[in-house]
Short mmCIF file of C-alpha atoms in Angstrom, two decimals:
data_model
loop_
_atom_site.label_atom_id
_atom_site.label_comp_id
_atom_site.label_asym_id
_atom_site.label_seq_id
_atom_site.Cartn_x
_atom_site.Cartn_y
_atom_site.Cartn_z
CA MET A 112 128.60 97.00 90.34
CA THR A 113 131.40 99.49 89.68
CA ASN A 114 131.07 100.83 93.22
CA TRP A 115 131.47 97.34 94.68
CA VAL A 116 134.51 96.60 92.50
CA LEU A 117 136.18 99.87 93.51
CA LEU A 118 135.38 99.23 97.17
CA ALA A 119 136.92 95.75 96.93
CA ALA A 120 140.05 97.22 95.32
CA LEU A 121 140.41 99.83 98.08
CA VAL A 122 139.86 97.25 100.84
CA LEU A 123 142.48 94.94 99.31
CA TRP A 124 144.85 97.90 99.02
CA ALA A 125 144.37 98.61 102.75
CA VAL A 126 145.03 94.93 103.55
CA GLU A 127 148.23 95.04 101.48
CA LEU A 128 149.40 98.12 103.36
CA LEU A 129 148.77 96.40 106.70
CA VAL A 130 150.45 93.15 105.68
CA SER A 131 153.53 94.87 104.25
CA ARG A 132 153.59 97.37 107.14
CA ARG A 133 154.16 100.37 104.93
CA MET A 134 152.57 103.77 104.46
CA PRO A 135 150.93 104.67 101.13
CA ARG A 136 152.95 107.03 98.96
CA PHE A 137 151.18 110.05 97.51
CA PRO A 138 151.52 113.85 97.91
CA ARG A 139 150.07 115.38 101.06
CA LEU A 140 148.23 118.01 99.05
CA LEU A 141 146.36 115.23 97.23
CA LEU A 142 145.29 113.73 100.56
CA PHE A 143 144.11 117.14 101.76
CA LEU A 144 142.04 117.82 98.61
CA THR A 145 140.37 114.39 98.57
CA THR A 146 139.59 114.60 102.29
CA ALA A 147 138.18 118.11 101.93
CA LEU A 148 135.92 117.03 99.06
CA VAL A 149 134.63 114.00 100.97
CA CYS A 150 133.95 116.18 104.02
CA ALA A 151 132.18 118.90 102.00
CA GLY A 152 129.99 116.46 100.09
CA GLY A 153 129.44 114.28 103.15
CA TRP A 154 128.17 117.25 105.15
CA MET A 155 125.68 118.11 102.39
CA VAL A 156 124.35 114.54 102.58
CA PHE A 157 124.33 114.42 106.39
CA ASN A 158 122.50 117.74 106.68
CA ALA A 159 120.16 117.24 103.70
CA LYS A 160 117.11 119.49 103.87
CA SER A 161 114.64 117.64 101.66
CA ILE A 162 113.82 114.81 99.26
CA TYR A 163 112.53 115.60 95.79
CA ASP A 164 109.22 113.94 94.91
CA SER A 165 109.34 113.47 91.13
CA ASP A 166 105.66 112.45 90.93
CA PHE A 167 104.36 115.72 92.38
CA PHE A 168 107.40 117.91 91.55
CA ILE A 169 107.85 119.12 95.12
CA PHE A 170 110.61 119.02 97.75
CA VAL A 171 109.51 117.16 100.87
CA PRO A 172 111.24 118.70 103.93
CA LEU A 173 113.42 116.55 106.18
CA ARG A 174 114.25 116.98 109.86
CA ASN A 175 117.98 117.60 109.50
CA PHE A 176 120.84 117.99 111.94
CA ALA A 177 121.45 121.75 111.66
CA PRO A 178 118.54 123.58 109.95
CA PRO A 179 120.27 126.99 109.79
CA LEU A 180 123.24 125.51 107.91
CA THR A 181 123.37 124.42 104.29
CA GLY A 182 122.44 120.93 103.10
CA SER A 183 121.52 119.01 99.98
CA VAL A 184 118.10 119.59 98.44
CA ASP A 185 117.77 115.85 97.66
CA HIS A 186 119.21 113.34 100.12
CA PRO A 187 119.04 110.10 98.05
CA ILE A 188 120.66 111.57 94.92
CA SER A 189 123.43 113.26 96.89
CA ALA A 190 124.07 110.13 98.97
CA ALA A 191 124.46 107.99 95.82
CA SER A 192 126.65 110.63 94.21
CA MET A 193 128.91 110.87 97.27
CA ILE A 194 129.35 107.10 97.53
CA ARG A 195 130.63 107.02 93.98
CA GLY A 196 132.61 110.23 94.46
CA ALA A 197 134.35 108.98 97.60
CA LEU A 198 135.29 105.71 95.89
CA LEU A 199 136.69 107.59 92.88
CA LEU A 200 138.68 109.90 95.13
CA GLY A 201 140.03 106.82 96.90
CA THR A 202 140.94 105.42 93.48
CA ILE A 203 143.10 108.48 92.78
CA LEU A 204 145.01 107.83 96.01
CA PHE A 205 145.30 104.12 95.19
CA VAL A 206 146.63 104.71 91.66
CA ALA A 207 149.04 107.39 92.89
CA ASP A 208 150.51 104.80 95.28
CA LEU A 209 150.38 101.97 92.72
CA SER A 210 152.11 104.10 90.08
CA GLN A 211 155.29 104.06 92.19
CA SER A 212 155.77 100.51 90.87
CA ASN A 213 157.17 100.32 87.33
CA ARG A 214 155.60 96.90 86.83
CA TRP A 215 152.07 97.92 87.86
CA LEU A 216 152.29 101.17 85.92
CA LEU A 217 152.92 99.18 82.74
CA ARG A 218 150.13 96.70 83.55
CA LEU A 219 147.63 99.54 83.99
CA TRP A 220 148.79 101.01 80.70
CA TYR A 221 148.25 97.69 78.91
CA VAL A 222 144.76 97.29 80.38
CA ILE A 223 143.75 100.81 79.30
CA GLY A 224 144.93 100.08 75.75
CA LEU A 225 143.17 96.71 75.48
CA VAL A 226 139.87 97.91 76.93
CA GLY A 227 139.91 101.02 74.73
CA GLY A 228 140.55 98.88 71.66
CA SER A 229 137.68 96.52 72.52
CA ILE A 230 135.21 99.41 72.95
CA ALA A 231 136.36 100.93 69.65
CA CYS A 232 136.02 97.57 67.88
CA LEU A 233 132.46 97.14 69.17
CA GLY A 234 131.46 100.60 67.98
CA LEU A 235 132.94 100.04 64.52
CA LEU A 236 131.15 96.68 64.21
CA GLN A 237 127.86 98.37 65.12
CA LYS A 238 128.42 101.01 62.46
CA ALA A 239 129.45 98.49 59.83
CA THR A 240 126.46 96.18 60.43
CA GLY A 241 123.89 98.97 60.76
CA ALA A 242 122.97 98.05 64.35
CA ARG A 243 119.82 99.78 65.55
CA MET A 244 120.65 99.51 69.24
CA ILE A 245 123.55 98.64 71.57
CA PHE A 246 124.54 94.93 71.34
CA TRP A 247 122.18 94.63 68.34
CA GLN A 248 119.11 94.54 70.58
CA PRO A 249 115.67 95.30 69.12
CA PRO A 250 115.15 99.08 68.96
CA PRO A 251 112.82 100.63 71.57
CA PRO A 252 109.59 102.42 70.59
CA GLU A 253 109.95 105.43 68.33
CA ALA A 254 109.20 107.88 71.16
CA VAL A 255 112.26 106.80 73.18
CA ARG A 256 114.53 105.58 70.36
CA VAL A 257 118.24 106.32 70.73
CA THR A 258 119.97 107.30 67.50
CA THR A 259 123.28 108.61 68.84
CA PHE A 260 124.66 105.47 70.49
CA PHE A 261 128.19 104.20 69.86
CA ALA A 262 129.64 101.01 71.38
CA THR A 263 128.26 100.84 74.96
CA TYR A 264 127.43 104.57 75.15
CA TYR A 265 123.95 105.92 74.49
CA TYR A 266 125.34 109.36 73.61
CA HIS A 267 128.04 109.66 70.96
CA GLY A 268 129.63 112.65 72.72
CA ASN A 269 130.45 110.51 75.75
CA ALA A 270 131.77 107.75 73.51
CA GLY A 271 134.01 110.27 71.79
CA ALA A 272 135.26 111.63 75.14
CA PHE A 273 136.11 108.09 76.26
CA LEU A 274 137.95 107.32 73.01
CA ASN A 275 139.95 110.55 73.33
CA LEU A 276 141.02 109.39 76.79
CA VAL A 277 142.33 106.03 75.57
CA TRP A 278 143.71 106.53 72.07
CA PRO A 279 146.62 108.77 73.17
CA LEU A 280 147.79 105.98 75.48
CA THR A 281 147.47 103.41 72.68
CA ALA A 282 149.63 105.74 70.58
CA GLY A 283 152.15 105.64 73.44
CA LEU A 284 152.15 101.85 73.37
CA VAL A 285 152.97 101.99 69.65
CA ILE A 286 155.81 104.46 70.34
CA ARG A 287 157.13 102.23 73.10
CA ALA A 288 156.90 99.10 70.95
CA PHE A 289 158.90 100.62 68.09
CA THR A 290 161.55 102.37 70.19
CA HIS A 291 162.35 99.73 72.78
CA GLY A 292 162.97 96.65 70.67
CA SER A 293 159.65 94.93 71.35
CA HIS A 294 158.70 91.69 69.62
CA PRO A 295 157.11 92.13 66.15
CA TRP A 296 153.81 90.70 67.33
CA MET A 297 153.67 93.34 70.08
CA ARG A 298 154.22 96.05 67.49
CA ALA A 299 151.50 94.58 65.29
CA MET A 300 149.04 94.25 68.20
CA TRP A 301 149.43 97.79 69.53
CA THR A 302 149.43 99.28 66.06
CA SER A 303 146.14 97.48 65.40
CA VAL A 304 144.66 98.75 68.68
CA PHE A 305 145.75 102.30 67.87
CA LEU A 306 144.24 101.97 64.40
CA LEU A 307 140.93 100.79 65.86
CA THR A 308 140.68 103.64 68.37
CA ILE A 309 141.52 106.33 65.81
CA ALA A 310 139.06 104.85 63.31
CA ALA A 311 136.38 104.81 66.02
CA VAL A 312 136.86 108.53 66.66
CA LEU A 313 136.49 109.20 62.93
CA ALA A 314 133.41 106.99 62.61
CA ASN A 315 131.78 108.49 65.70
CA THR A 316 129.47 111.38 64.82
CA SER A 317 130.45 113.70 67.69
CA ARG A 318 131.93 116.84 66.14
CA MET A 319 133.49 117.99 69.42
CA ALA A 320 135.17 114.60 69.92
CA GLN A 321 136.69 114.79 66.44
CA LEU A 322 137.87 118.37 66.97
CA VAL A 323 139.45 117.44 70.32
CA ALA A 324 141.09 114.37 68.73
CA PHE A 325 142.64 116.59 66.05
CA LEU A 326 144.04 118.94 68.72
CA LEU A 327 145.39 115.99 70.72
CA LEU A 328 147.07 114.60 67.61
CA ILE A 329 148.85 117.93 67.08
CA MET A 330 150.02 118.00 70.71
CA ILE A 331 151.28 114.40 70.57
CA SER A 332 153.09 115.05 67.29
CA LEU A 333 154.80 118.11 68.74
CA GLN A 334 155.78 116.20 71.88
CA PHE A 335 157.00 112.94 70.33
CA GLY A 336 157.40 113.46 66.57
CA ARG A 337 161.07 114.42 66.35
CA TRP A 338 162.07 112.18 69.26
CA PHE A 339 160.33 109.19 67.65
CA LEU A 340 162.09 109.74 64.32
CA ARG A 341 165.49 110.04 66.03
CA LYS A 342 164.91 106.76 67.86
CA LEU A 343 164.21 104.85 64.66
CA SER A 344 167.10 103.50 62.64
CA GLY A 345 167.23 103.87 58.87
CA GLY A 346 165.55 100.52 58.20
CA HIS A 347 162.90 101.16 60.86
CA LYS A 348 162.11 104.55 59.31
CA SER A 349 161.29 102.83 56.01
CA VAL A 350 159.09 100.36 57.88
CA ALA A 351 157.41 103.23 59.75
CA LEU A 352 156.75 105.09 56.49
CA ALA A 353 155.24 101.99 54.92
CA GLY A 354 153.21 101.42 58.08
CA THR A 355 151.91 104.98 58.01
CA LEU A 356 150.75 104.51 54.42
CA ALA A 357 149.10 101.19 55.34
CA ILE A 358 147.37 102.85 58.30
CA ALA A 359 146.07 105.65 56.06
CA LEU A 360 144.66 103.11 53.58
CA ALA A 361 143.17 101.07 56.40
CA LEU A 362 141.50 104.18 57.84
CA ILE A 363 139.93 104.89 54.46
CA ALA A 364 138.62 101.31 54.35
CA PHE A 365 137.32 101.60 57.92
CA ALA A 366 135.62 104.88 57.01
CA GLN A 367 133.82 103.27 54.08
CA ALA A 368 132.70 100.27 56.12
CA SER A 369 131.67 102.31 59.16
CA HIS A 370 129.58 104.88 57.26
CA PHE A 371 131.95 107.76 57.81
CA GLU A 372 129.70 109.88 55.60
CA GLN A 373 127.39 110.31 58.61
CA ALA A 374 130.10 112.21 60.47
CA LEU A 375 130.85 114.30 57.36
CA HIS A 376 127.18 115.18 57.02
CA ARG A 377 127.11 116.46 60.61
CA TRP A 378 130.07 118.72 59.91
CA GLN A 379 128.38 120.05 56.77
CA SER A 380 125.25 120.91 58.75
CA ALA A 381 127.18 122.41 61.69
CA SER A 382 126.52 126.03 60.69
CA GLU A 383 122.77 125.39 60.87
CA HIS A 384 122.57 123.35 64.08
CA ILE A 385 125.27 124.76 66.40
CA PRO A 386 123.79 128.31 66.81
CA ASN A 387 120.34 126.83 67.54
CA ASP A 388 121.51 124.05 69.84
CA ALA A 389 119.35 123.79 72.98
CA ARG A 390 122.42 123.38 75.20
CA TRP A 391 123.18 127.11 74.92
CA GLN A 392 119.70 127.97 76.19
CA ALA A 393 120.08 125.45 79.02
CA SER A 394 123.39 127.05 80.02
CA ARG A 395 121.74 130.48 80.13
CA VAL A 396 119.03 129.09 82.41
CA ALA A 397 121.68 127.52 84.67
CA LEU A 398 123.51 130.85 84.91
CA ARG A 399 120.38 132.33 86.51
CA ALA A 400 120.88 129.94 89.44
CA LEU A 401 124.41 131.13 90.27
CA PRO A 402 123.32 133.83 92.77
CA ASP A 403 121.66 131.09 94.87
CA VAL A 404 124.60 128.66 94.82
CA GLY A 405 126.56 129.83 97.84
CA LEU A 406 129.70 128.13 99.15
CA PHE A 407 128.38 124.55 99.09
CA GLY A 408 125.86 124.53 96.22
CA PHE A 409 122.61 122.58 96.06
CA GLY A 410 124.22 119.21 96.79
CA PRO A 411 126.20 116.61 94.80
CA GLY A 412 124.23 115.20 91.85
CA THR A 413 121.19 117.47 92.35
CA PHE A 414 121.31 119.31 89.01
CA ARG A 415 118.51 117.17 87.59
CA VAL A 416 116.06 118.25 90.32
CA VAL A 417 117.17 121.88 90.62
CA PHE A 418 117.31 122.79 86.93
CA PRO A 419 113.55 122.32 86.24
CA ILE A 420 112.73 124.97 88.88
CA TYR A 421 114.82 127.64 87.17
CA ASN A 422 113.85 126.44 83.71
CA THR A 423 110.13 126.77 84.48
CA GLY A 424 110.61 130.33 85.67
CA SER A 425 112.70 131.31 82.63
CA VAL A 426 111.32 133.47 79.83
CA ASN A 427 113.01 131.30 77.20
CA GLN A 428 112.75 127.75 78.51
CA ALA A 429 115.07 124.98 77.35
CA ARG A 430 112.96 122.23 75.82
CA GLY A 431 113.05 118.65 77.08
CA THR A 432 114.25 116.94 80.25
CA TRP A 433 117.80 117.74 81.33
CA ARG A 434 119.53 115.13 83.45
CA PHE A 435 122.94 116.72 82.80
CA LEU A 436 123.95 120.17 81.68
CA HIS A 437 126.13 120.19 78.57
CA GLU A 438 128.75 122.16 80.49
CA ASP A 439 130.49 120.23 83.24
CA TYR A 440 132.07 123.26 84.88
CA LEU A 441 128.79 125.09 85.37
CA GLN A 442 127.03 121.94 86.57
CA THR A 443 129.81 121.31 89.11
CA LEU A 444 129.45 124.88 90.35
CA LEU A 445 125.69 124.44 90.83
CA GLU A 446 126.03 121.14 92.68
CA TRP A 447 129.15 121.83 94.78
CA GLY A 448 129.10 125.61 95.19
CA TRP A 449 132.06 127.93 94.98
CA LEU A 450 134.12 126.11 97.62
CA GLY A 451 133.54 122.66 96.18
CA ALA A 452 134.19 123.85 92.61
CA ILE A 453 137.52 125.36 93.70
CA LEU A 454 138.51 122.08 95.38
CA TRP A 455 137.62 120.07 92.26
CA ALA A 456 139.56 122.52 90.09
CA LEU A 457 142.61 122.20 92.35
CA LEU A 458 142.35 118.41 92.21
CA PHE A 459 142.03 118.24 88.41
CA PHE A 460 144.10 121.13 87.09
CA GLY A 461 146.46 120.91 90.06
CA GLY A 462 147.19 117.30 89.09
CA ILE A 463 148.00 118.37 85.54
CA THR A 464 150.24 121.15 86.83
CA VAL A 465 152.07 118.80 89.22
CA ALA A 466 152.61 116.31 86.39
CA ILE A 467 154.02 118.96 84.04
CA ARG A 468 156.40 120.28 86.70
CA SER A 469 157.53 116.78 87.65
CA TYR A 470 158.15 115.91 84.01
CA LYS A 471 160.26 119.02 83.44
CA GLU A 472 162.28 118.59 86.63
CA TYR A 473 162.91 114.85 86.81
CA ALA A 474 161.93 113.01 83.61
CA ARG A 475 165.19 113.36 81.68
CA MET A 476 167.54 112.14 84.43
CA GLU A 477 165.51 110.11 86.93
CA TRP A 478 162.49 108.53 85.21
CA THR A 479 162.36 105.21 83.41
CA PRO A 480 161.57 105.31 79.66
CA ARG A 481 158.01 104.05 80.15
CA ARG A 482 157.27 106.92 82.54
CA ARG A 483 158.71 109.46 80.12
CA VAL A 484 156.33 108.24 77.43
CA LEU A 485 153.22 107.62 79.53
CA GLN A 486 153.10 110.80 81.56
CA PRO A 487 152.87 113.39 78.73
CA LEU A 488 150.16 111.29 77.08
CA ALA A 489 148.11 111.14 80.29
CA ILE A 490 148.41 114.93 80.59
CA ILE A 491 147.33 115.43 76.97
CA ALA A 492 144.37 113.07 77.41
CA LEU A 493 143.22 115.00 80.50
CA ILE A 494 143.50 118.28 78.61
CA GLY A 495 141.29 116.73 75.94
CA VAL A 496 138.52 115.76 78.36
CA ALA A 497 138.77 119.22 79.96
CA LEU A 498 138.11 120.81 76.55
CA HIS A 499 135.26 118.41 75.82
CA ALA A 500 133.64 119.28 79.16
CA LEU A 501 133.00 122.80 77.86
CA VAL A 502 130.16 121.60 75.60
CA ASP A 503 129.24 118.14 76.94
CA PHE A 504 129.09 116.18 80.20
CA PRO A 505 131.91 113.58 80.17
CA GLY A 506 132.63 114.34 83.82
CA GLN A 507 129.21 112.95 84.82
CA ILE A 508 129.70 109.52 83.19
CA GLU A 509 130.94 106.81 85.52
CA SER A 510 133.32 105.03 83.14
CA ILE A 511 134.93 108.30 82.06
CA GLN A 512 135.21 109.37 85.70
CA LEU A 513 137.12 106.16 86.45
CA TYR A 514 139.63 106.76 83.66
CA VAL A 515 140.07 110.40 84.67
CA ALA A 516 140.65 109.29 88.27
CA THR A 517 143.29 106.81 87.05
CA TYR A 518 145.10 109.45 85.00
CA LEU A 519 144.98 111.89 87.89
CA GLY A 520 146.56 109.17 90.02
CA PHE A 521 149.40 109.00 87.47
CA CYS A 522 149.77 112.79 87.53
CA TRP A 523 149.76 113.24 91.31
CA GLY A 524 151.85 110.12 91.86
CA SER A 525 154.54 111.37 89.46
CA ARG A 526 155.54 113.92 92.07
CA LEU A 527 157.22 111.07 93.99
CA TRP A 528 158.57 109.04 91.09
CA HIS A 529 162.05 110.51 91.54
CA GLU A 530 162.36 109.80 95.25
CA ARG A 531 162.91 106.06 94.95
CA PHE A 532 166.05 106.67 92.89
CA ARG A 533 167.74 108.93 95.47
#
């Protein structure tokens, strides 16, 4: 469904470009990186060497286009992965072009805040009511029961990564509401949304998500703290102080209602569980596959069929079935190879670098106030998901991928935000 919605958005964008007779506006380097990634992944799909038979645990050979050259080890998985990947790469280009409009930039910002608040509210309601499954459905049999769900996410780590992507932007909406003379109901609404998202991070039992949230809070405070206080008048500072106290009390109440003691218990038991976590053993098994990766890897999305081969041959096997490796960087390297991993790194970290340089060069004199607030928060949120990817797999989850693609569109698009004012 997400693929079809993204495809419809890209088609309508192309129609708009034709009707208005204009060229899309985004950096040429961004176009080069997205095209190179589509070509690299598309070749792996086109020249796939086999299909994995999960019933008999064997790779069934295919008659491919160029047998001596590299190709994916599983055609269907790589094809599905590349369809989604190509649409997400197109989304980055679309958002980079759309972000040139002040009006649409603000609309996207509002949507991100509202959706993030709704997901946080759902997760808190589940915690408060003791839900045993997502949407209060009957729990599955004990053998397949999920105990780490939060909101619409089966795994609390992914829920925490999503919340850490959205709550910084809700904080920005609060900053904007209090410093630009917004209506009181707007201030109340965005403060409530911010409160919900922060409380959801605290109630969520992912230790890494909470640690990342703490680091993000420090970065946001350093970036906006003094500026925010200077913007507030004397009366507004008293209101802000009272609001901060009310927020602290509300967070305590949320913590009590949402069984915050579960998250505290996980922190108390961290010294026992972290050293023995199976993800470290899985990462060691994955490292054994690096000599076989080559320039193009095993194919997009093929980790789940390649990992069991190396795990079976390992002296110390990682227990269980591993659909994703809890280390996005290593999984990307296995699936895309050295060339593909470099291209993805340039797309992601290059976007952050472009955004930081654009902010330093043009923000003070040539950007509108909403851009000056939004852009640092998007950068900080991306840094947060990059840190989380060291021990989890947020980069493999479709909804998180969509938000990351949107933020990267902001970052790459910011390179041209100054040109319209010349």
